[in-house]
Short mmCIF file of C-alpha atoms in Angstrom, two decimals:
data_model
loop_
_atom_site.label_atom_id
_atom_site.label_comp_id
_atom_site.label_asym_id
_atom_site.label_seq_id
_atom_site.Cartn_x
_atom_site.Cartn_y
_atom_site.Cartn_z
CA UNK A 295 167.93 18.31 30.96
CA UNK A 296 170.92 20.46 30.00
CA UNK A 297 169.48 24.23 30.37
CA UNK A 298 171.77 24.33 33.32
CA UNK A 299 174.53 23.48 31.61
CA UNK A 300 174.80 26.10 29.19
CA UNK A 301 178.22 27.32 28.43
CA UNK A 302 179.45 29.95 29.84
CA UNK A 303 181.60 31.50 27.11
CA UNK A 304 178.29 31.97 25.02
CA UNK A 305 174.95 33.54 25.95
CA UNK A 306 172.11 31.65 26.81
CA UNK A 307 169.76 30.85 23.51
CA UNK A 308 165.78 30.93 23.66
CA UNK A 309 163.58 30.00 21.18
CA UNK A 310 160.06 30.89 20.69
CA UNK A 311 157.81 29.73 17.98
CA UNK A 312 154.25 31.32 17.57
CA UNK A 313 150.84 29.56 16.39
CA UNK A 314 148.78 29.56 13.59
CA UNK A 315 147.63 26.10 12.49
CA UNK A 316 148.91 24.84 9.34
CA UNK A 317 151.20 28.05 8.95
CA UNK A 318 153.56 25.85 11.25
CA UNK A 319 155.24 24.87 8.50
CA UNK A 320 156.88 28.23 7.89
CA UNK A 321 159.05 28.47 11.38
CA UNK A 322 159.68 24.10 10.60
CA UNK A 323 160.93 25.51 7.13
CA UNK A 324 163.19 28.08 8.69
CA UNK A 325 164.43 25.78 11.52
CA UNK A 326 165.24 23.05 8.63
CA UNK A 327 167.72 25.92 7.71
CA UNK A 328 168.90 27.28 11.23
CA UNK A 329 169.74 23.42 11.85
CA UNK A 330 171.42 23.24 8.87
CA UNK A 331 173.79 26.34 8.88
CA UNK A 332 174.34 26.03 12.49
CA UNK A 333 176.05 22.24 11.95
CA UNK A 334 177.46 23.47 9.35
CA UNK A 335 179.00 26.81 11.29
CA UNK A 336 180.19 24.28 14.01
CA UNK A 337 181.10 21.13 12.44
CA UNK A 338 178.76 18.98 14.38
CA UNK A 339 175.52 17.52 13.87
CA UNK A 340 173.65 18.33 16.82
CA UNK A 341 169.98 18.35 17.34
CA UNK A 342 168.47 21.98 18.31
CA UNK A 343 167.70 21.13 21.88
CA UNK A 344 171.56 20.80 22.05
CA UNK A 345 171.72 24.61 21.11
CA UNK A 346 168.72 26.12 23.20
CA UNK A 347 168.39 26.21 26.58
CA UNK A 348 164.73 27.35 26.38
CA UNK A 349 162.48 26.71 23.55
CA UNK A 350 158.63 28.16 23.76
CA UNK A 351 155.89 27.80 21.60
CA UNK A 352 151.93 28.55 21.25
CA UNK A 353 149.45 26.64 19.66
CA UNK A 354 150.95 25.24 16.05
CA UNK A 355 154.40 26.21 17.55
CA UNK A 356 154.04 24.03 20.94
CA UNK A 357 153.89 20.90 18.68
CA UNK A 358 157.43 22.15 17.43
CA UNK A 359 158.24 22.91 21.07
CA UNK A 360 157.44 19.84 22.00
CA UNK A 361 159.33 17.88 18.85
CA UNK A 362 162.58 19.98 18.99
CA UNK A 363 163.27 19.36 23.32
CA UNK A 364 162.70 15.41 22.07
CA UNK A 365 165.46 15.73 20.07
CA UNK A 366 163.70 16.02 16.72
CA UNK A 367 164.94 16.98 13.77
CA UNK A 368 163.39 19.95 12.05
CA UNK A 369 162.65 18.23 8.82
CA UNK A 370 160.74 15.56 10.78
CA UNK A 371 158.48 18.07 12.69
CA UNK A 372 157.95 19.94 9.37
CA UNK A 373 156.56 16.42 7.92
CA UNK A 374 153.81 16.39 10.43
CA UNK A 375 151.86 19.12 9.07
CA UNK A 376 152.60 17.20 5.41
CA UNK A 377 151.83 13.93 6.22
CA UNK A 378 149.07 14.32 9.06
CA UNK A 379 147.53 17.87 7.80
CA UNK A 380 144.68 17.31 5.77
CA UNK A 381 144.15 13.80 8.30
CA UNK A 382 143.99 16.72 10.90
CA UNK A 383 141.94 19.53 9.11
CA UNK A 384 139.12 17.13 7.77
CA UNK A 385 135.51 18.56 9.09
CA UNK A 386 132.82 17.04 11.23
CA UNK A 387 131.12 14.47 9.17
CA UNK A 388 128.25 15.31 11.71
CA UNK A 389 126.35 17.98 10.74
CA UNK A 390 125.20 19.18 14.25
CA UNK A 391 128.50 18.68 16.08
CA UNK A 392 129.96 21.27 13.41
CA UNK A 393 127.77 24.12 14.90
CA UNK A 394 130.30 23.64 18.39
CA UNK A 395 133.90 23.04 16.63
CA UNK A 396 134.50 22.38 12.85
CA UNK A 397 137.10 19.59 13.38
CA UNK A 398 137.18 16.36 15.08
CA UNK A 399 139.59 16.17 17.70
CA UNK A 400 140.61 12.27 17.52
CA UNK A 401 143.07 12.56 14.22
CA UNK A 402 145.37 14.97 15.94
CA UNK A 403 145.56 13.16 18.89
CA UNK A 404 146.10 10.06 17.66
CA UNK A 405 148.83 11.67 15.67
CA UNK A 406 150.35 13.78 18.76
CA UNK A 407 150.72 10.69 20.44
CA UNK A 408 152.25 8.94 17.88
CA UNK A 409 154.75 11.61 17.48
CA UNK A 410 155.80 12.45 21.31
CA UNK A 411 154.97 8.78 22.84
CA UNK A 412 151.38 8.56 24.72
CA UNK A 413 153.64 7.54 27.72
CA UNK A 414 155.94 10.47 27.71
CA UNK A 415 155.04 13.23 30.31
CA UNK A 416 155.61 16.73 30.80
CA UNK A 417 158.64 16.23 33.49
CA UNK A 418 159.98 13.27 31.23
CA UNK A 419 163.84 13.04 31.26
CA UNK A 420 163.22 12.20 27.26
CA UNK A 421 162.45 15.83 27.10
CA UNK A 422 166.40 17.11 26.48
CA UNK A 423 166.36 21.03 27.02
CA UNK A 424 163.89 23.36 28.89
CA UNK A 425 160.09 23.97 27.05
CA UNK A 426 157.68 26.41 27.88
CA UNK A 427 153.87 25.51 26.50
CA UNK A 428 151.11 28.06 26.78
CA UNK A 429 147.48 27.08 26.81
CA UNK A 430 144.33 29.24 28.24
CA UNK A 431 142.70 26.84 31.52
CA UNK A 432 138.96 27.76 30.05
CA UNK A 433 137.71 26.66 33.86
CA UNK A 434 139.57 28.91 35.70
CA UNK A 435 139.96 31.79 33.08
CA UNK A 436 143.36 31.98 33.15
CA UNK A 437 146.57 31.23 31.04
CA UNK A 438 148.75 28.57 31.98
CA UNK A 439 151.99 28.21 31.06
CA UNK A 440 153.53 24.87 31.03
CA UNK A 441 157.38 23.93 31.84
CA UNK A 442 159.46 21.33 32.66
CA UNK A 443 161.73 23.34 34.84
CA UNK A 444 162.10 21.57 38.32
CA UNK A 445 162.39 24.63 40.12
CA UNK A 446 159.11 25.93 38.84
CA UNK A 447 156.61 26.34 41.21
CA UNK A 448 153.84 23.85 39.48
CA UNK A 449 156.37 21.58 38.24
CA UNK A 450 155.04 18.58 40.60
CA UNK A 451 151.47 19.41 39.97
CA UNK A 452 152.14 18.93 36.31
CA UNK A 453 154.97 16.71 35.87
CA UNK A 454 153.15 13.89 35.42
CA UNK A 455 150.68 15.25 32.55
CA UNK A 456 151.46 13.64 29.43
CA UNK A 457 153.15 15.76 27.05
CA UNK A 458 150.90 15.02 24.15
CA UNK A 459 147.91 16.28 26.40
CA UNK A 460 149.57 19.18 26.85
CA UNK A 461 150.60 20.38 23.60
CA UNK A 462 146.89 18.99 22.51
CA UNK A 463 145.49 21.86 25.32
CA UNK A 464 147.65 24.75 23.54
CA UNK A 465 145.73 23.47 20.27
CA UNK A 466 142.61 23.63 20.85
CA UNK A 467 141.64 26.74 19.22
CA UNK A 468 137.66 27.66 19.63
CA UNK A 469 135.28 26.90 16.85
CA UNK A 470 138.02 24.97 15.46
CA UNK A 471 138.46 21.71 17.70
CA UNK A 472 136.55 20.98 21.09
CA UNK A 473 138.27 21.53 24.23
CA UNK A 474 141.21 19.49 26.46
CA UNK A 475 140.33 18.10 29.55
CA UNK A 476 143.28 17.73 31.91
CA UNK A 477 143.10 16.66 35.44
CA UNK A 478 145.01 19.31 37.17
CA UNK A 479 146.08 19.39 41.77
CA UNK A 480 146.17 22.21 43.20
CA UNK A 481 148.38 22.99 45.53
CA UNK A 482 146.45 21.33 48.27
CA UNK A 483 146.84 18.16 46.61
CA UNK A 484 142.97 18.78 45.18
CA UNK A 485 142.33 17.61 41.82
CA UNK A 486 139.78 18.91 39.07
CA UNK A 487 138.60 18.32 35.36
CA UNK A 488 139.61 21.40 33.73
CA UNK A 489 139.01 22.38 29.93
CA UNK A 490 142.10 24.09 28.18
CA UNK A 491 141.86 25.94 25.10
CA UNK A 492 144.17 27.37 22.32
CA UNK A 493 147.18 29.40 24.11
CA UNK A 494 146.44 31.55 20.91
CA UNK A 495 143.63 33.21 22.76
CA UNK A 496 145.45 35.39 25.06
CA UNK A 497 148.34 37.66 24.75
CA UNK A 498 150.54 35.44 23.72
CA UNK A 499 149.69 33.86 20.06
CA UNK A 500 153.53 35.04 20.50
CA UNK A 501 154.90 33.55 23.16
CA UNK A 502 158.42 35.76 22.81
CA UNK A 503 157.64 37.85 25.91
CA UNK A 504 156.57 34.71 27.81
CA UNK A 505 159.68 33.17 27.03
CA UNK A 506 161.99 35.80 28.18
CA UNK A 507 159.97 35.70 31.11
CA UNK A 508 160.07 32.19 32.20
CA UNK A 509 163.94 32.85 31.29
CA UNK A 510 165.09 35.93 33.71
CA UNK A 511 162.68 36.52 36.12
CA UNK A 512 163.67 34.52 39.35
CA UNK A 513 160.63 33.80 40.43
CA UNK A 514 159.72 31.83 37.42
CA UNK A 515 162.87 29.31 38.69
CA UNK A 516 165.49 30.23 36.42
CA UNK A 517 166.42 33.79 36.65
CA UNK A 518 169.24 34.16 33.81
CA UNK A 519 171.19 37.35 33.52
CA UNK A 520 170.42 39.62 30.99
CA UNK A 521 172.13 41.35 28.19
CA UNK A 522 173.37 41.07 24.51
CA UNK A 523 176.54 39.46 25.80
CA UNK A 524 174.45 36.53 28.05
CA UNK A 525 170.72 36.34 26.58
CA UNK A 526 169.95 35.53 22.80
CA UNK A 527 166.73 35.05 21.36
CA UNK A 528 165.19 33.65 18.39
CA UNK A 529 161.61 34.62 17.77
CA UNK A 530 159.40 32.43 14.46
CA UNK A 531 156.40 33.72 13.52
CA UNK A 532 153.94 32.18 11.12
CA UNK A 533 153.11 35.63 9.13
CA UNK A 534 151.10 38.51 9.85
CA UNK A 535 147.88 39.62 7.95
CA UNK A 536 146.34 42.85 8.99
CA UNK A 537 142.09 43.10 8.38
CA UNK A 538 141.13 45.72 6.27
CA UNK A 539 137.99 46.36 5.79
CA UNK A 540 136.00 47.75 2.55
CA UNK A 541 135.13 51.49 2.53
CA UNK A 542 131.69 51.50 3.84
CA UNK A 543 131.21 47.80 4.49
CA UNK A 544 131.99 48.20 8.44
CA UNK A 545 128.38 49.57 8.76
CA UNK A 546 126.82 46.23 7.30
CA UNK A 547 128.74 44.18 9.45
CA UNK A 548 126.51 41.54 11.22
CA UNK A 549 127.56 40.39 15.07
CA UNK A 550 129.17 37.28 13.76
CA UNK A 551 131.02 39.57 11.24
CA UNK A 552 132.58 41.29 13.62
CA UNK A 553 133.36 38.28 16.27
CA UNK A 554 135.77 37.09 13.57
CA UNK A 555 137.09 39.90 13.11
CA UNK A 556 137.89 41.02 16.70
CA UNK A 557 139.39 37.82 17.16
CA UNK A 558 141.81 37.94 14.48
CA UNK A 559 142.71 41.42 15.00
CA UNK A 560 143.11 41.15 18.73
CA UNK A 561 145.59 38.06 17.61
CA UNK A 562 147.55 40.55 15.25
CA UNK A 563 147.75 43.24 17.80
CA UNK A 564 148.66 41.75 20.22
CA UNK A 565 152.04 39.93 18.20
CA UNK A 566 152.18 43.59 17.22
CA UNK A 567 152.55 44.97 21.00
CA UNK A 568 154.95 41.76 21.66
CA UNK A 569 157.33 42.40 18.87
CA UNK A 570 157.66 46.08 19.90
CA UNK A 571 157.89 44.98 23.79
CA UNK A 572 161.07 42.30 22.80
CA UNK A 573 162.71 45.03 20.69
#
């Protein structure tokens, strides 16, 4: 890994990419250009794991994560959601496995191993720059955030995971595709079946905070210096919708009417209350 290696005559860069399904394609759009104009600025074709020391994502954005600390080109990642999207997003054919999860879950993980290597894990020296992966452990009720820094606490306990498992956990949005079940140790050594869901269900949908986190705080391994002189971060979202609702339709609103909407508006606020943290 090269996070630390960074230069010292520039400040460290993070990266954080949020989630949103198929709406990954707007932060691999805009990271087709940031690749671009930054070879361009330098006069060298580098990959973006050669310019950030950290890269973070949620959800949609932990496949790019995942892609970009490989070594991927941006153009590549953004063909995933092209080529494998509607493969991907094609409902249950089974009429009574639709009332748990709409989607199947084999397409996308046929196609996440295909992209990252079903051998590649989590502490794999293929992986070329520092990720951060966040996913919600459903068992244990509690978010988990995934790294391949060595001098993170869990990193032996998770290591060995393999990465496509991983970034499959941070997808696995509710009512949209069935759990992950990873084998995790404890720190006794004990292991367990756990079910992960979408790291979109939590606080961080936005992972920016999370990011800066895992970046400065020294208990988190790393413990960077901050400041606009050694820190630099580049947050991609995938858009942001706020709900309105009808004048005098909120009073007809059924209990399934308003679980969708709580989720998506606890979603928005809380990238709202991230945003306005960062800044």
């Amino acid at each position: 890994m090269t996070a630390d290696t960074a230069v010292s005559s520039r400040p460290r860069r993070l990266l954080s990419i949020d989630g949103g399904g198929l709406l990954g394609l707007i932060p691999a759009e805009a990271l087709i250009l940031v690749e671009q104009q930054l070879n361009q600025l330098t006069g060298t074709s580098k990959p973006l794991c050669d310019r950030f020391e950290l890269i973070g994502g949620t959800s949609t954005g932990a496949i790019l994560a995942a892609g970009l600390a490989l070594g991927m080109k941006a153009a590549d990642l953004a063909s995933f959601y092209l080529d494998y999207g509607k493969d991907i997003f094609t409902k249950e054919w089974f009429l009574p496995t639709r009332l748990w999860h709409s989607y199947p879950s084999g397409p996308l993980i046929q196609h996440l191993k295909d992209k990252f290597g079903e051998s590649t894990t989590l502490g794999d020296s293929k992986l070329k720059t520092q990720i951060l992966i966040v996913s919600k452990n459903a068992t244990q009720g509690s978010d988990w955030f995934f790294t391949n820094n060595p001098k993170s606490k869990f990193f032996k306990n998770n290591a060995s995971l393999p990465l496509w498992q991983v970034v499959r956990a941070s997808t696995a949005a509710p009512t949209y595709f069935p759990p992950q079940t990873i084998t995790v140790t404890d720190e006794k050594g004990n292991t367990q079946e756990n079910e992960f869901i979408d790291g979109g269900v939590s606080s961080y949908n936005n992972p920016a905070l999370q990011v800066f986190l895992e970046a400065t705080v020294q208990e988190y391994g790393n413990g960077w210096p901050v400041g606009v002189d050694k820190l630099l971060m580049m947050s991609l979202g995938t858009g942001f919708n706020s709900i309105a609702i009808d004048e005098g339709k909120a009073a007809d609103y059924e209990i399934l009417d308003w679980a969708k909407y709580m989720v998506k508006e606890l979603m928005n606020e809380a990238n709202l209350q991230q945003n306005v943290l960062m800044h």
